[in-house]
Coordinates of C-alpha atoms in Angstrom, one line a residue:
Chain A
M1 CA 30.0 -27.0 -17.3
S2 CA 26.8 -26.7 -15.2
V3 CA 25.3 -23.4 -14.3
Y4 CA 24.1 -22.8 -10.7
V5 CA 21.1 -20.6 -10.0
V6 CA 21.2 -19.0 -6.6
G7 CA 19.0 -16.6 -4.6
H8 CA 19.9 -14.3 -1.8
K9 CA 21.2 -15.1 1.7
N10 CA 18.5 -16.2 4.1
P11 CA 16.5 -17.6 1.2
D12 CA 12.8 -16.8 1.1
S13 CA 10.3 -18.6 -1.0
D14 CA 10.8 -16.4 -4.1
S15 CA 14.6 -17.1 -4.0
V16 CA 14.0 -20.8 -3.7
C17 CA 11.1 -21.2 -6.2
A18 CA 12.6 -18.8 -8.8
A19 CA 15.9 -20.7 -8.7
I20 CA 14.0 -24.0 -9.2
A21 CA 11.9 -22.6 -12.0
L22 CA 14.7 -20.9 -13.8
A23 CA 16.9 -24.0 -13.7
D24 CA 14.0 -26.0 -15.2
L25 CA 13.6 -23.5 -18.0
K26 CA 17.3 -23.2 -18.8
T27 CA 17.8 -26.9 -18.7
K28 CA 14.9 -27.3 -21.2
L29 CA 16.6 -24.6 -23.4
G30 CA 19.7 -26.9 -23.5
V31 CA 21.9 -25.5 -20.7
E32 CA 22.3 -27.9 -17.7
T33 CA 21.3 -25.7 -14.8
I34 CA 21.1 -26.6 -11.1
P35 CA 19.1 -24.7 -8.5
V36 CA 20.8 -24.1 -5.2
A37 CA 20.2 -22.0 -2.1
Q38 CA 22.5 -20.1 0.3
G39 CA 20.9 -21.8 3.3
E40 CA 18.3 -24.1 4.7
L41 CA 14.6 -23.6 3.6
N42 CA 12.4 -21.6 5.9
P43 CA 9.2 -23.2 7.1
E44 CA 7.1 -21.5 4.4
S45 CA 9.4 -22.7 1.6
A46 CA 9.5 -26.2 3.0
F47 CA 5.7 -26.2 3.1
I48 CA 5.4 -25.0 -0.5
L49 CA 7.9 -27.5 -1.9
G50 CA 6.2 -30.3 0.1
K51 CA 2.8 -29.4 -1.1
F52 CA 3.7 -29.6 -4.7
G53 CA 6.2 -32.5 -4.4
V54 CA 9.2 -30.5 -5.5
V55 CA 12.7 -31.5 -4.4
A56 CA 14.5 -28.9 -2.3
P57 CA 17.6 -27.3 -3.8
A58 CA 21.0 -28.2 -2.3
V59 CA 22.7 -25.6 0.0
M60 CA 25.6 -23.9 -1.8
T61 CA 27.6 -21.1 -0.2
S62 CA 30.6 -20.9 -2.6
G63 CA 30.5 -20.0 -6.2
A64 CA 34.3 -20.2 -6.8
G65 CA 35.0 -21.4 -10.3
K66 CA 31.3 -21.9 -11.1
K67 CA 29.0 -20.3 -13.6
V68 CA 26.2 -18.7 -11.7
M69 CA 22.9 -17.0 -12.4
L70 CA 21.5 -14.8 -9.6
V71 CA 17.8 -14.6 -8.8
D72 CA 15.9 -12.2 -6.5
H73 CA 18.9 -10.0 -5.8
S74 CA 21.7 -7.9 -7.4
D75 CA 23.4 -6.7 -4.2
L76 CA 26.8 -8.0 -3.3
S77 CA 26.0 -8.1 0.4
Q78 CA 23.1 -10.5 -0.3
S79 CA 25.0 -12.7 -2.6
L80 CA 27.7 -15.5 -2.3
D81 CA 30.6 -14.2 -0.3
D82 CA 33.1 -15.3 -3.0
L83 CA 31.0 -14.1 -5.9
A84 CA 34.1 -12.4 -7.4
D85 CA 35.5 -15.9 -8.0
A86 CA 32.4 -17.0 -9.9
K87 CA 31.3 -16.2 -13.4
I88 CA 28.0 -14.4 -13.4
I89 CA 26.1 -15.2 -16.6
G90 CA 22.7 -13.9 -15.7
I91 CA 20.5 -12.1 -13.2
V92 CA 16.7 -12.4 -12.9
D93 CA 15.3 -10.0 -10.3
H94 CA 12.5 -7.6 -9.3
H95 CA 14.5 -5.3 -7.0
K96 CA 16.4 -2.1 -7.4
L97 CA 19.7 -2.5 -9.3
G98 CA 22.4 -3.3 -6.7
D99 CA 26.2 -3.1 -6.8
V100 CA 26.9 -6.4 -8.6
T101 CA 29.0 -5.8 -11.7
T102 CA 30.4 -8.2 -14.3
P103 CA 33.5 -8.3 -16.5
N104 CA 31.5 -9.9 -19.3
P105 CA 28.2 -9.4 -21.1
L106 CA 25.3 -11.2 -19.3
E107 CA 21.6 -12.0 -19.5
A108 CA 19.5 -9.9 -17.2
W109 CA 15.7 -9.9 -16.8
I110 CA 14.8 -7.4 -14.1
W111 CA 11.3 -6.1 -13.9
P112 CA 9.6 -3.7 -11.4
V113 CA 7.0 -6.4 -10.3
G114 CA 6.2 -8.0 -7.1
C115 CA 8.1 -11.3 -7.5
T116 CA 11.0 -12.9 -9.4
C117 CA 8.7 -15.8 -10.4
T118 CA 6.5 -13.3 -12.3
V119 CA 9.6 -12.5 -14.4
V120 CA 10.5 -16.2 -14.8
K121 CA 6.9 -16.9 -16.1
A122 CA 7.5 -14.2 -18.7
M123 CA 10.7 -15.9 -19.7
Y124 CA 8.9 -19.3 -20.1
D125 CA 6.4 -17.6 -22.3
Y126 CA 9.1 -15.7 -24.3
F127 CA 11.0 -18.9 -25.0
G128 CA 7.8 -20.9 -25.7
V129 CA 8.5 -23.5 -23.0
E130 CA 5.7 -25.2 -21.1
I131 CA 5.6 -24.9 -17.3
P132 CA 5.2 -28.2 -15.5
R133 CA 2.2 -28.4 -13.1
N134 CA 4.3 -28.6 -9.9
I135 CA 6.7 -25.8 -10.9
A136 CA 3.7 -23.6 -11.7
G137 CA 2.4 -24.4 -8.2
I138 CA 5.5 -23.3 -6.4
M139 CA 5.8 -20.2 -8.6
L140 CA 2.3 -19.3 -7.7
C141 CA 3.0 -19.7 -4.0
A142 CA 6.1 -17.5 -4.3
I143 CA 3.9 -14.7 -5.9
L144 CA 1.3 -15.1 -3.1
S145 CA 4.1 -14.9 -0.5
D146 CA 6.0 -11.9 -2.0
T147 CA 2.8 -9.9 -2.7
V148 CA 1.2 -10.9 0.6
I149 CA -1.8 -12.4 -1.3
F150 CA -1.8 -9.4 -3.7
K151 CA -2.0 -6.9 -0.8
S152 CA 1.6 -5.5 -0.8
A153 CA 2.4 -2.1 -2.4
T154 CA 4.9 -4.0 -4.6
C155 CA 2.1 -6.0 -6.2
T156 CA 1.4 -5.1 -9.9
D157 CA -1.3 -6.1 -12.4
K158 CA 1.3 -8.3 -14.1
D159 CA 1.7 -10.3 -10.8
K160 CA -2.0 -10.9 -10.6
E161 CA -2.3 -11.8 -14.3
V162 CA 0.7 -14.3 -14.0
A163 CA -0.7 -15.8 -10.8
E164 CA -4.0 -16.5 -12.5
A165 CA -2.3 -18.2 -15.4
L166 CA -0.1 -20.2 -13.0
A167 CA -3.1 -21.2 -10.9
K168 CA -4.8 -22.6 -14.0
I169 CA -1.7 -24.7 -14.8
A170 CA -1.3 -25.9 -11.2
G171 CA -5.1 -26.6 -10.8
E172 CA -5.5 -24.2 -7.9
S173 CA -8.8 -22.4 -7.8
D174 CA -8.9 -20.6 -4.4
L175 CA -5.8 -18.4 -4.2
Q176 CA -7.0 -16.6 -1.0
A177 CA -7.2 -20.0 0.8
L178 CA -3.9 -21.2 -0.5
G179 CA -2.3 -17.9 0.6
M180 CA -3.7 -18.1 4.1
E181 CA -2.7 -21.7 4.4
M182 CA 0.9 -20.6 3.6
F183 CA 0.9 -17.6 5.8
K184 CA -0.3 -19.6 8.8
V185 CA 2.8 -21.8 8.3
K186 CA 4.9 -18.7 8.0
S187 CA 3.3 -17.2 11.2
A188 CA 4.3 -20.2 13.4
V189 CA 6.9 -19.2 15.9
D190 CA 6.5 -21.8 18.6
G191 CA 9.7 -23.7 19.2
T192 CA 11.8 -21.5 16.9
P193 CA 14.9 -20.0 18.5
T194 CA 14.7 -16.2 18.7
R195 CA 17.8 -15.7 16.6
D196 CA 16.3 -17.8 13.8
L197 CA 13.2 -15.7 13.9
V198 CA 15.2 -12.5 13.4
F199 CA 17.1 -14.0 10.5
R200 CA 14.1 -15.8 8.9
D201 CA 13.9 -13.0 6.3
F202 CA 16.8 -10.7 7.0
K203 CA 18.8 -8.6 4.6
D204 CA 21.9 -6.4 5.0
F205 CA 22.1 -3.2 3.1
N206 CA 24.9 -0.7 2.6
M207 CA 23.3 2.7 3.3
N208 CA 25.7 5.6 2.7
G209 CA 28.6 3.5 4.1
N210 CA 26.6 2.1 7.0
K211 CA 25.8 -1.6 7.4
V212 CA 22.0 -1.7 8.0
G213 CA 20.1 -5.0 8.7
I214 CA 16.4 -5.2 8.0
G215 CA 14.4 -8.2 8.9
Q216 CA 10.7 -9.0 8.5
L217 CA 8.3 -11.4 10.1
E218 CA 4.9 -11.6 8.5
V219 CA 2.1 -13.0 10.5
V220 CA -1.7 -13.3 10.2
D221 CA -2.1 -11.6 13.6
L222 CA 0.5 -9.7 15.6
A223 CA -0.8 -11.3 18.8
I224 CA 1.0 -14.4 17.7
L225 CA 4.2 -12.6 18.5
D226 CA 3.2 -11.3 22.0
G227 CA 5.1 -14.1 23.7
V228 CA 8.4 -13.6 21.9
K229 CA 8.5 -9.8 21.3
A230 CA 10.7 -9.1 24.4
D231 CA 13.2 -11.7 23.2
L232 CA 13.2 -10.3 19.7
E233 CA 14.0 -6.9 21.1
K234 CA 16.9 -8.3 23.0
E235 CA 18.2 -10.3 20.1
I236 CA 18.3 -7.4 17.6
Q237 CA 20.6 -5.6 20.1
V238 CA 23.0 -8.6 19.7
V239 CA 22.6 -8.6 15.9
K240 CA 23.4 -4.9 15.9
S241 CA 26.5 -5.4 18.0
E242 CA 27.8 -7.7 15.2
G243 CA 29.1 -4.7 13.1
R244 CA 25.8 -3.0 12.2
H245 CA 24.9 0.7 12.4
S246 CA 21.2 -0.2 12.7
V247 CA 18.8 -3.1 12.8
F248 CA 15.2 -2.8 11.9
L249 CA 12.8 -5.7 12.4
L250 CA 9.3 -5.4 10.8
L251 CA 6.5 -7.3 12.5
T252 CA 4.0 -7.2 9.7
D253 CA 0.3 -8.0 10.3
I254 CA -0.9 -9.0 6.9
M255 CA -4.6 -8.8 7.9
K256 CA -4.4 -5.3 9.6
E257 CA -2.0 -4.3 6.7
G258 CA 0.7 -2.5 8.7
S259 CA 3.9 -3.2 10.6
E260 CA 5.3 -2.7 14.0
M261 CA 9.0 -1.9 13.6
L262 CA 11.5 -2.8 16.3
V263 CA 14.5 -0.5 16.1
V264 CA 18.1 -0.3 17.4
S265 CA 20.3 2.3 15.8
D266 CA 23.3 4.5 16.4
D267 CA 21.1 7.3 15.1
G268 CA 18.2 7.9 17.4
A269 CA 16.5 10.2 14.9
I270 CA 16.7 8.0 11.8
V271 CA 13.2 6.6 12.0
E272 CA 11.6 10.0 12.3
K273 CA 13.7 11.2 9.4
A274 CA 12.6 8.2 7.3
F275 CA 9.0 7.8 8.3
G276 CA 8.0 11.1 9.9
K277 CA 7.2 9.3 13.1
A278 CA 9.4 8.7 16.2
T279 CA 10.0 5.4 18.0
E280 CA 8.7 4.9 21.5
N281 CA 10.7 2.5 23.6
G282 CA 12.4 1.3 20.4
K283 CA 9.1 0.5 18.6
V284 CA 6.9 2.3 16.1
W285 CA 3.7 1.3 14.3
L286 CA 3.7 2.0 10.6
D287 CA 0.2 1.9 9.2
G288 CA -0.1 0.5 5.7
V289 CA 3.6 -0.5 5.6
M290 CA 4.0 -4.1 4.4
S291 CA 6.8 -4.0 1.9
R292 CA 10.4 -3.7 3.0
K293 CA 11.5 -3.2 -0.6
K294 CA 9.1 -0.5 -1.6
Q295 CA 8.1 1.2 1.7
V296 CA 11.1 0.8 4.0
V297 CA 14.4 0.5 2.1
P298 CA 13.9 3.6 -0.1
N299 CA 12.8 5.8 2.9
L300 CA 15.8 4.6 5.0
E301 CA 18.2 5.1 2.1
K302 CA 17.0 8.7 1.7
A303 CA 17.3 9.3 5.4
F304 CA 20.8 7.9 5.6
A305 CA 21.9 9.9 2.6
S306 CA 20.6 13.2 4.0
Chain B
M1 CA 6.0 13.1 -16.9
S2 CA 7.9 12.0 -20.1
V3 CA 10.5 9.4 -20.0
Y4 CA 13.8 10.1 -21.8
V5 CA 15.8 7.2 -23.4
V6 CA 19.5 8.0 -23.7
G7 CA 22.5 6.0 -24.9
H8 CA 26.2 6.4 -23.9
K9 CA 28.5 9.4 -24.4
N10 CA 29.9 9.8 -27.9
P11 CA 26.8 8.1 -29.2
D12 CA 27.2 5.4 -31.9
S13 CA 24.6 4.1 -34.2
D14 CA 23.3 1.5 -31.7
S15 CA 22.9 4.1 -28.9
V16 CA 21.0 6.4 -31.3
C17 CA 18.9 3.8 -33.1
A18 CA 18.0 1.8 -29.9
A19 CA 16.9 5.0 -28.2
I20 CA 14.6 5.8 -31.1
A21 CA 13.2 2.3 -31.3
L22 CA 12.7 1.9 -27.6
A23 CA 10.9 5.3 -27.4
D24 CA 8.6 4.2 -30.2
L25 CA 7.8 0.9 -28.4
K26 CA 7.3 2.5 -25.0
T27 CA 5.1 5.3 -26.4
K28 CA 3.0 2.7 -28.2
L29 CA 2.7 0.8 -24.8
G30 CA 1.2 4.0 -23.4
V31 CA 4.3 5.8 -21.8
E32 CA 5.3 9.0 -23.5
T33 CA 8.9 8.4 -24.2
I34 CA 11.4 10.6 -26.0
P35 CA 14.7 9.5 -27.5
V36 CA 17.7 11.7 -26.9
A37 CA 21.5 11.5 -27.4
Q38 CA 24.4 12.7 -25.3
G39 CA 26.0 14.4 -28.3
E40 CA 25.8 15.1 -32.1
L41 CA 25.3 12.2 -34.5
N42 CA 28.5 10.6 -36.0
P43 CA 28.5 10.4 -39.8
E44 CA 27.4 6.8 -39.9
S45 CA 24.4 7.5 -37.7
A46 CA 23.5 10.5 -39.7
F47 CA 23.6 8.4 -42.9
I48 CA 21.4 5.7 -41.4
L49 CA 18.7 8.1 -40.1
G50 CA 18.9 10.0 -43.5
K51 CA 18.5 6.8 -45.5
F52 CA 15.3 5.7 -43.7
G53 CA 13.9 9.2 -43.1
V54 CA 14.0 9.1 -39.3
V55 CA 14.3 12.4 -37.3
A56 CA 17.5 12.7 -35.3
P57 CA 17.1 12.7 -31.5
A58 CA 17.7 16.0 -29.6
V59 CA 21.0 16.3 -27.7
M60 CA 20.4 16.1 -23.9
T61 CA 23.3 16.1 -21.4
S62 CA 21.4 16.6 -18.2
G63 CA 19.0 14.1 -16.6
A64 CA 18.3 16.2 -13.5
G65 CA 14.7 15.7 -12.3
K66 CA 13.9 13.5 -15.3
K67 CA 12.8 9.9 -15.6
V68 CA 15.4 8.1 -17.8
M69 CA 15.9 4.8 -19.5
L70 CA 19.5 3.9 -20.4
V71 CA 20.3 2.1 -23.6
D72 CA 23.6 0.5 -24.7
H73 CA 25.4 1.1 -21.4
S74 CA 25.2 0.6 -17.6
D75 CA 28.5 2.3 -16.7
L76 CA 28.4 5.6 -14.8
S77 CA 31.4 6.9 -16.7
Q78 CA 29.5 6.5 -20.0
S79 CA 26.2 7.9 -18.7
L80 CA 24.8 11.4 -18.0
D81 CA 27.1 13.3 -15.7
D82 CA 24.2 14.1 -13.3
L83 CA 22.6 10.6 -13.5
A84 CA 22.4 10.7 -9.7
D85 CA 19.8 13.4 -10.0
A86 CA 17.7 11.5 -12.5
K87 CA 15.3 8.6 -11.8
I88 CA 16.4 5.5 -13.7
I89 CA 13.4 3.4 -14.6
G90 CA 15.0 1.1 -17.1
I91 CA 18.1 -0.3 -18.8
V92 CA 18.3 -2.1 -22.2
D93 CA 21.8 -3.2 -23.0
H94 CA 24.1 -5.9 -24.3
H95 CA 27.3 -5.2 -22.4
K96 CA 28.8 -6.3 -19.1
L97 CA 26.9 -5.1 -16.1
G98 CA 28.4 -1.7 -15.1
D99 CA 28.3 0.3 -11.8
V100 CA 25.0 2.0 -12.3
T101 CA 22.7 1.3 -9.3
T102 CA 19.2 2.4 -8.5
P103 CA 17.3 3.2 -5.3
N104 CA 14.1 1.8 -6.8
P105 CA 13.1 -1.3 -8.7
L106 CA 13.6 -0.9 -12.5
E107 CA 13.0 -2.7 -15.8
A108 CA 16.2 -4.2 -17.3
W109 CA 16.6 -6.2 -20.4
I110 CA 20.2 -7.0 -20.9
W111 CA 21.3 -9.9 -23.2
P112 CA 24.7 -11.2 -24.2
V113 CA 24.1 -10.4 -27.9
G114 CA 25.9 -8.2 -30.5
C115 CA 23.6 -5.1 -30.4
T116 CA 21.1 -3.4 -28.2
C117 CA 18.6 -3.2 -31.1
T118 CA 18.5 -7.0 -31.1
V119 CA 17.2 -6.8 -27.5
V120 CA 14.7 -4.1 -28.5
K121 CA 13.4 -6.3 -31.3
A122 CA 12.7 -9.0 -28.7
M123 CA 10.9 -6.5 -26.6
Y124 CA 8.7 -5.5 -29.5
D125 CA 7.9 -9.2 -30.0
Y126 CA 7.3 -9.8 -26.3
F127 CA 4.8 -6.9 -26.1
G128 CA 3.2 -7.8 -29.5
V129 CA 3.9 -4.4 -31.0
E130 CA 4.5 -4.0 -34.7
I131 CA 7.8 -2.4 -35.8
P132 CA 7.4 0.5 -38.3
R133 CA 9.3 0.0 -41.6
N134 CA 11.7 2.9 -41.1
I135 CA 12.4 1.9 -37.5
A136 CA 13.1 -1.6 -38.6
G137 CA 15.6 -0.1 -41.1
I138 CA 17.6 1.8 -38.6
M139 CA 17.6 -1.1 -36.1
L140 CA 18.9 -3.4 -38.9
C141 CA 21.7 -0.9 -39.6
A142 CA 22.6 -0.7 -36.0
I143 CA 23.0 -4.5 -35.9
L144 CA 25.1 -4.4 -39.1
S145 CA 27.3 -1.7 -37.6
D146 CA 27.8 -3.3 -34.1
T147 CA 28.4 -6.7 -35.5
V148 CA 30.6 -5.4 -38.4
I149 CA 28.2 -7.1 -40.8
F150 CA 28.0 -10.3 -38.7
K151 CA 31.9 -10.6 -38.6
S152 CA 32.5 -9.5 -35.0
A153 CA 33.2 -11.9 -32.2
T154 CA 30.2 -10.4 -30.4
C155 CA 27.8 -11.5 -33.1
T156 CA 25.4 -14.2 -32.1
D157 CA 22.8 -16.3 -34.0
K158 CA 20.1 -14.2 -32.3
D159 CA 21.6 -11.1 -34.0
K160 CA 21.5 -12.8 -37.4
E161 CA 18.0 -14.0 -36.9
V162 CA 16.8 -10.6 -35.8
A163 CA 18.6 -8.9 -38.6
E164 CA 16.9 -11.2 -41.2
A165 CA 13.5 -10.4 -39.6
L166 CA 14.1 -6.7 -39.6
A167 CA 15.4 -6.8 -43.2
K168 CA 12.1 -8.3 -44.3
I169 CA 10.1 -5.5 -42.5
A170 CA 12.4 -2.8 -43.9
G171 CA 12.4 -4.3 -47.4
E172 CA 16.2 -4.6 -47.6
S173 CA 17.4 -7.7 -49.4
D174 CA 21.2 -7.3 -49.7
L175 CA 22.6 -6.9 -46.1
Q176 CA 26.2 -7.2 -47.3
A177 CA 25.8 -4.2 -49.7
L178 CA 23.9 -2.2 -47.1
G179 CA 26.6 -2.8 -44.6
M180 CA 29.4 -1.9 -46.9
E181 CA 27.6 1.3 -47.9
M182 CA 27.4 2.2 -44.2
F183 CA 31.0 1.3 -43.5
K184 CA 32.3 3.4 -46.4
V185 CA 30.6 6.4 -44.7
K186 CA 32.1 5.4 -41.4
S187 CA 35.5 5.1 -43.0
A188 CA 35.6 8.6 -44.3
V189 CA 38.1 10.8 -42.4
D190 CA 38.8 13.6 -44.9
G191 CA 38.2 17.0 -43.4
T192 CA 37.5 15.6 -39.9
P193 CA 39.5 17.2 -37.1
T194 CA 41.9 14.6 -35.5
R195 CA 40.3 15.1 -32.1
D196 CA 36.9 14.3 -33.5
L197 CA 38.3 11.1 -35.0
V198 CA 39.7 9.9 -31.7
F199 CA 36.4 10.6 -30.0
R200 CA 34.1 9.3 -32.8
D201 CA 33.7 6.1 -30.8
F202 CA 35.5 6.5 -27.5
K203 CA 34.6 5.2 -24.1
D204 CA 36.2 5.7 -20.7
F205 CA 36.4 2.8 -18.3
N206 CA 37.4 2.5 -14.6
M207 CA 39.9 -0.3 -14.5
N208 CA 41.0 -1.1 -11.0
G209 CA 40.9 2.6 -10.1
N210 CA 42.5 3.8 -13.3
K211 CA 40.7 5.9 -15.9
V212 CA 41.3 4.2 -19.2
G213 CA 40.0 5.5 -22.5
I214 CA 39.5 3.2 -25.5
G215 CA 38.6 4.5 -28.9
Q216 CA 37.9 2.6 -32.1
L217 CA 37.9 3.6 -35.8
E218 CA 36.5 1.0 -38.1
V219 CA 37.5 1.3 -41.8
V220 CA 37.1 -0.8 -44.9
D221 CA 40.9 -0.5 -45.5
L222 CA 43.6 0.6 -43.0
A223 CA 45.3 2.5 -45.8
I224 CA 42.5 5.1 -45.5
L225 CA 44.2 6.2 -42.2
D226 CA 47.8 6.4 -43.5
G227 CA 47.5 10.2 -43.9
V228 CA 46.2 10.8 -40.4
K229 CA 47.9 8.2 -38.3
A230 CA 50.8 10.4 -37.1
D231 CA 48.2 13.0 -36.0
L232 CA 46.2 10.4 -34.2
E233 CA 49.3 9.3 -32.3
K234 CA 49.9 12.8 -31.2
E235 CA 46.3 13.4 -30.3
I236 CA 46.0 10.4 -28.0
Q237 CA 49.0 11.8 -26.0
V238 CA 46.9 14.9 -25.4
V239 CA 43.8 12.8 -24.5
K240 CA 45.9 10.8 -22.0
S241 CA 47.2 14.0 -20.4
E242 CA 43.6 14.9 -19.6
G243 CA 43.5 12.7 -16.5
R244 CA 43.8 9.2 -18.0
H245 CA 46.2 6.4 -17.0
S246 CA 46.0 5.0 -20.6
V247 CA 44.5 5.6 -24.0
F248 CA 44.1 2.8 -26.5
L249 CA 42.9 3.6 -30.1
L250 CA 41.9 0.6 -32.2
L251 CA 42.2 1.1 -35.9
T252 CA 40.1 -1.8 -37.1
D253 CA 40.3 -3.1 -40.7
I254 CA 36.9 -4.8 -41.1
M255 CA 38.0 -6.6 -44.3
K256 CA 41.3 -7.9 -43.0
E257 CA 39.5 -8.6 -39.7
G258 CA 42.1 -7.3 -37.2
S259 CA 43.1 -4.1 -35.5
E260 CA 46.2 -2.0 -35.2
M261 CA 46.1 -0.5 -31.7
L262 CA 47.8 2.8 -30.9
V263 CA 48.8 2.9 -27.2
V264 CA 49.9 5.5 -24.6
S265 CA 50.0 4.3 -21.1
D266 CA 51.7 4.9 -17.7
D267 CA 52.3 1.1 -17.7
G268 CA 54.6 0.2 -20.6
A269 CA 53.9 -3.6 -20.1
I270 CA 50.1 -3.4 -20.0
V271 CA 49.6 -4.4 -23.6
E272 CA 51.9 -7.4 -23.3
K273 CA 50.1 -8.5 -20.1
A274 CA 46.7 -8.2 -21.8
F275 CA 47.4 -9.5 -25.3
G276 CA 50.7 -11.5 -25.0
K277 CA 52.3 -9.1 -27.6
A278 CA 54.3 -6.0 -26.9
T279 CA 53.9 -2.7 -28.6
E280 CA 56.5 -1.4 -31.0
N281 CA 56.7 2.4 -31.2
G282 CA 53.4 2.6 -29.4
K283 CA 51.6 0.4 -31.9
V284 CA 50.7 -3.3 -32.1
W285 CA 48.7 -5.3 -34.7
L286 CA 46.1 -7.6 -33.1
D287 CA 45.0 -10.2 -35.6
G288 CA 41.4 -11.2 -35.4
V289 CA 40.6 -8.5 -32.8
M290 CA 37.5 -6.5 -34.0
S291 CA 35.5 -6.1 -30.8
R292 CA 36.4 -3.7 -28.1
K293 CA 33.8 -5.1 -25.8
K294 CA 34.6 -8.8 -26.1
Q295 CA 38.3 -8.9 -27.2
V296 CA 39.8 -5.8 -25.7
V297 CA 38.0 -4.6 -22.5
P298 CA 38.0 -8.0 -20.7
N299 CA 41.7 -8.6 -21.4
L300 CA 42.7 -5.1 -20.2
E301 CA 40.5 -5.4 -17.1
K302 CA 42.3 -8.6 -16.2
A303 CA 45.7 -7.1 -16.9
F304 CA 44.9 -4.0 -14.8
A305 CA 43.5 -6.2 -11.9
S306 CA 46.6 -8.4 -11.8

């Protein structure tokens, strides 16, 4: 019986690349393992797989009756809707420990690093399996993406060390250039429906009983978003109306190293509680804030709990 | 700020020895880490530490304001009562994934093997740290204890391989003899209050909203318990009356490789639902059943859920 490796909803490059790499490793260790994704690839992920000639994973949205390994998440709200009907045999992740539980013992590798692919590289090393050149390339790109070319607060020395090792295997010498090439693809918004932009990298969280959606768009220059910002502000109102207490959309400028956050919430004071700074016209600039996981989610969770 | 490593309530030898070993490893990796236990050592653990000259961990029952790593559990009901006031930075375990969650990224090593110490050995290897002779000895004993000298259904090839490697470091050549020496200590019941026997290795579970306690006494011959069985049956009635839906006490004969289970429950049919065999006078013999984790908990969870 095959094992399926699946990342979170609205798959980002780490979810996709970690699933592909982990499936490669597990298959080489003797367990037939297939990478899948919960949705279509975003432009950045498509660029990465295209660049290194790696086949895209199939879309799979049901795990019923299947053996699954989760990558890049351990929250039920981010996982397969029918996860309860699947058998979870493993988790490889780099986030906080979520509310997924299992009835049986499992294999979990969860490290406080910047990217799931950093953990998967350690697993390759532990099991003494060689990483193919093209898989090393996509793992490297996932690290550059998740750590915003090593600039994010989530980036650790381990991520840098692993990226250097993967770059050697992949034959990539200029990581800054590779990262910028990728982020330019990621920055492109022309022709993309507004709703797709909001959901490009969007996660729902349960914060003290409230459904809270947090999206992020990373661009090389905030000016790129000038033409669509008004539409984004309207769209997150709609997204909020679909059963959410709050929606936060981070517009992250990776060069200026900060984020403008668009906010709609039932609690007008939540942003000031979480970040010590109030919104003006539903917006606030958060200097130095680039990481949803490390700089936004914990603050909001604390604010919602208080 | 020191990190405290703590195993589950009613600490068994794996909880104690894994905490000691992990604290040794982490300290050598540069993080001051202190092993603690949620209660006094049981006779087997005291024997093991005494045999290898290892200092017992201090008893710690509050994690408030402390950084903690959990070993040998990830269930809230088995952890520190005030775990919410601690900062969980890691989990090393070999059980099903429980309901512990964290607000921050953490380090988790959870493998489907027979003993937490098997995972800790892999961590020593991964980080390239040498295991001291006496720590290898207590890790070896924890594996022999948790796997019932390799006979339990939870025992994997990895446990055997790790035990052989630890035996070499510890200078132990006859694992069968070492295991029997340990289990004879574990079997001793003379002079122990009945309540202490019930709680010697006792864990509470939340099964579909019901508090379910499951204890286990492992002996080299069930006849050892003949003199105390009536008292045990009375005592689990008391333990049940303290807010539990059911209490199961496994009397495991490690030579005959099976368990007599003493049962008190609000649901008279639960044992038949779980094991296909009804109790007679509150007792049932389960042939081949030696592992609470692998052969008892999953069956009961399924029965409670149905």
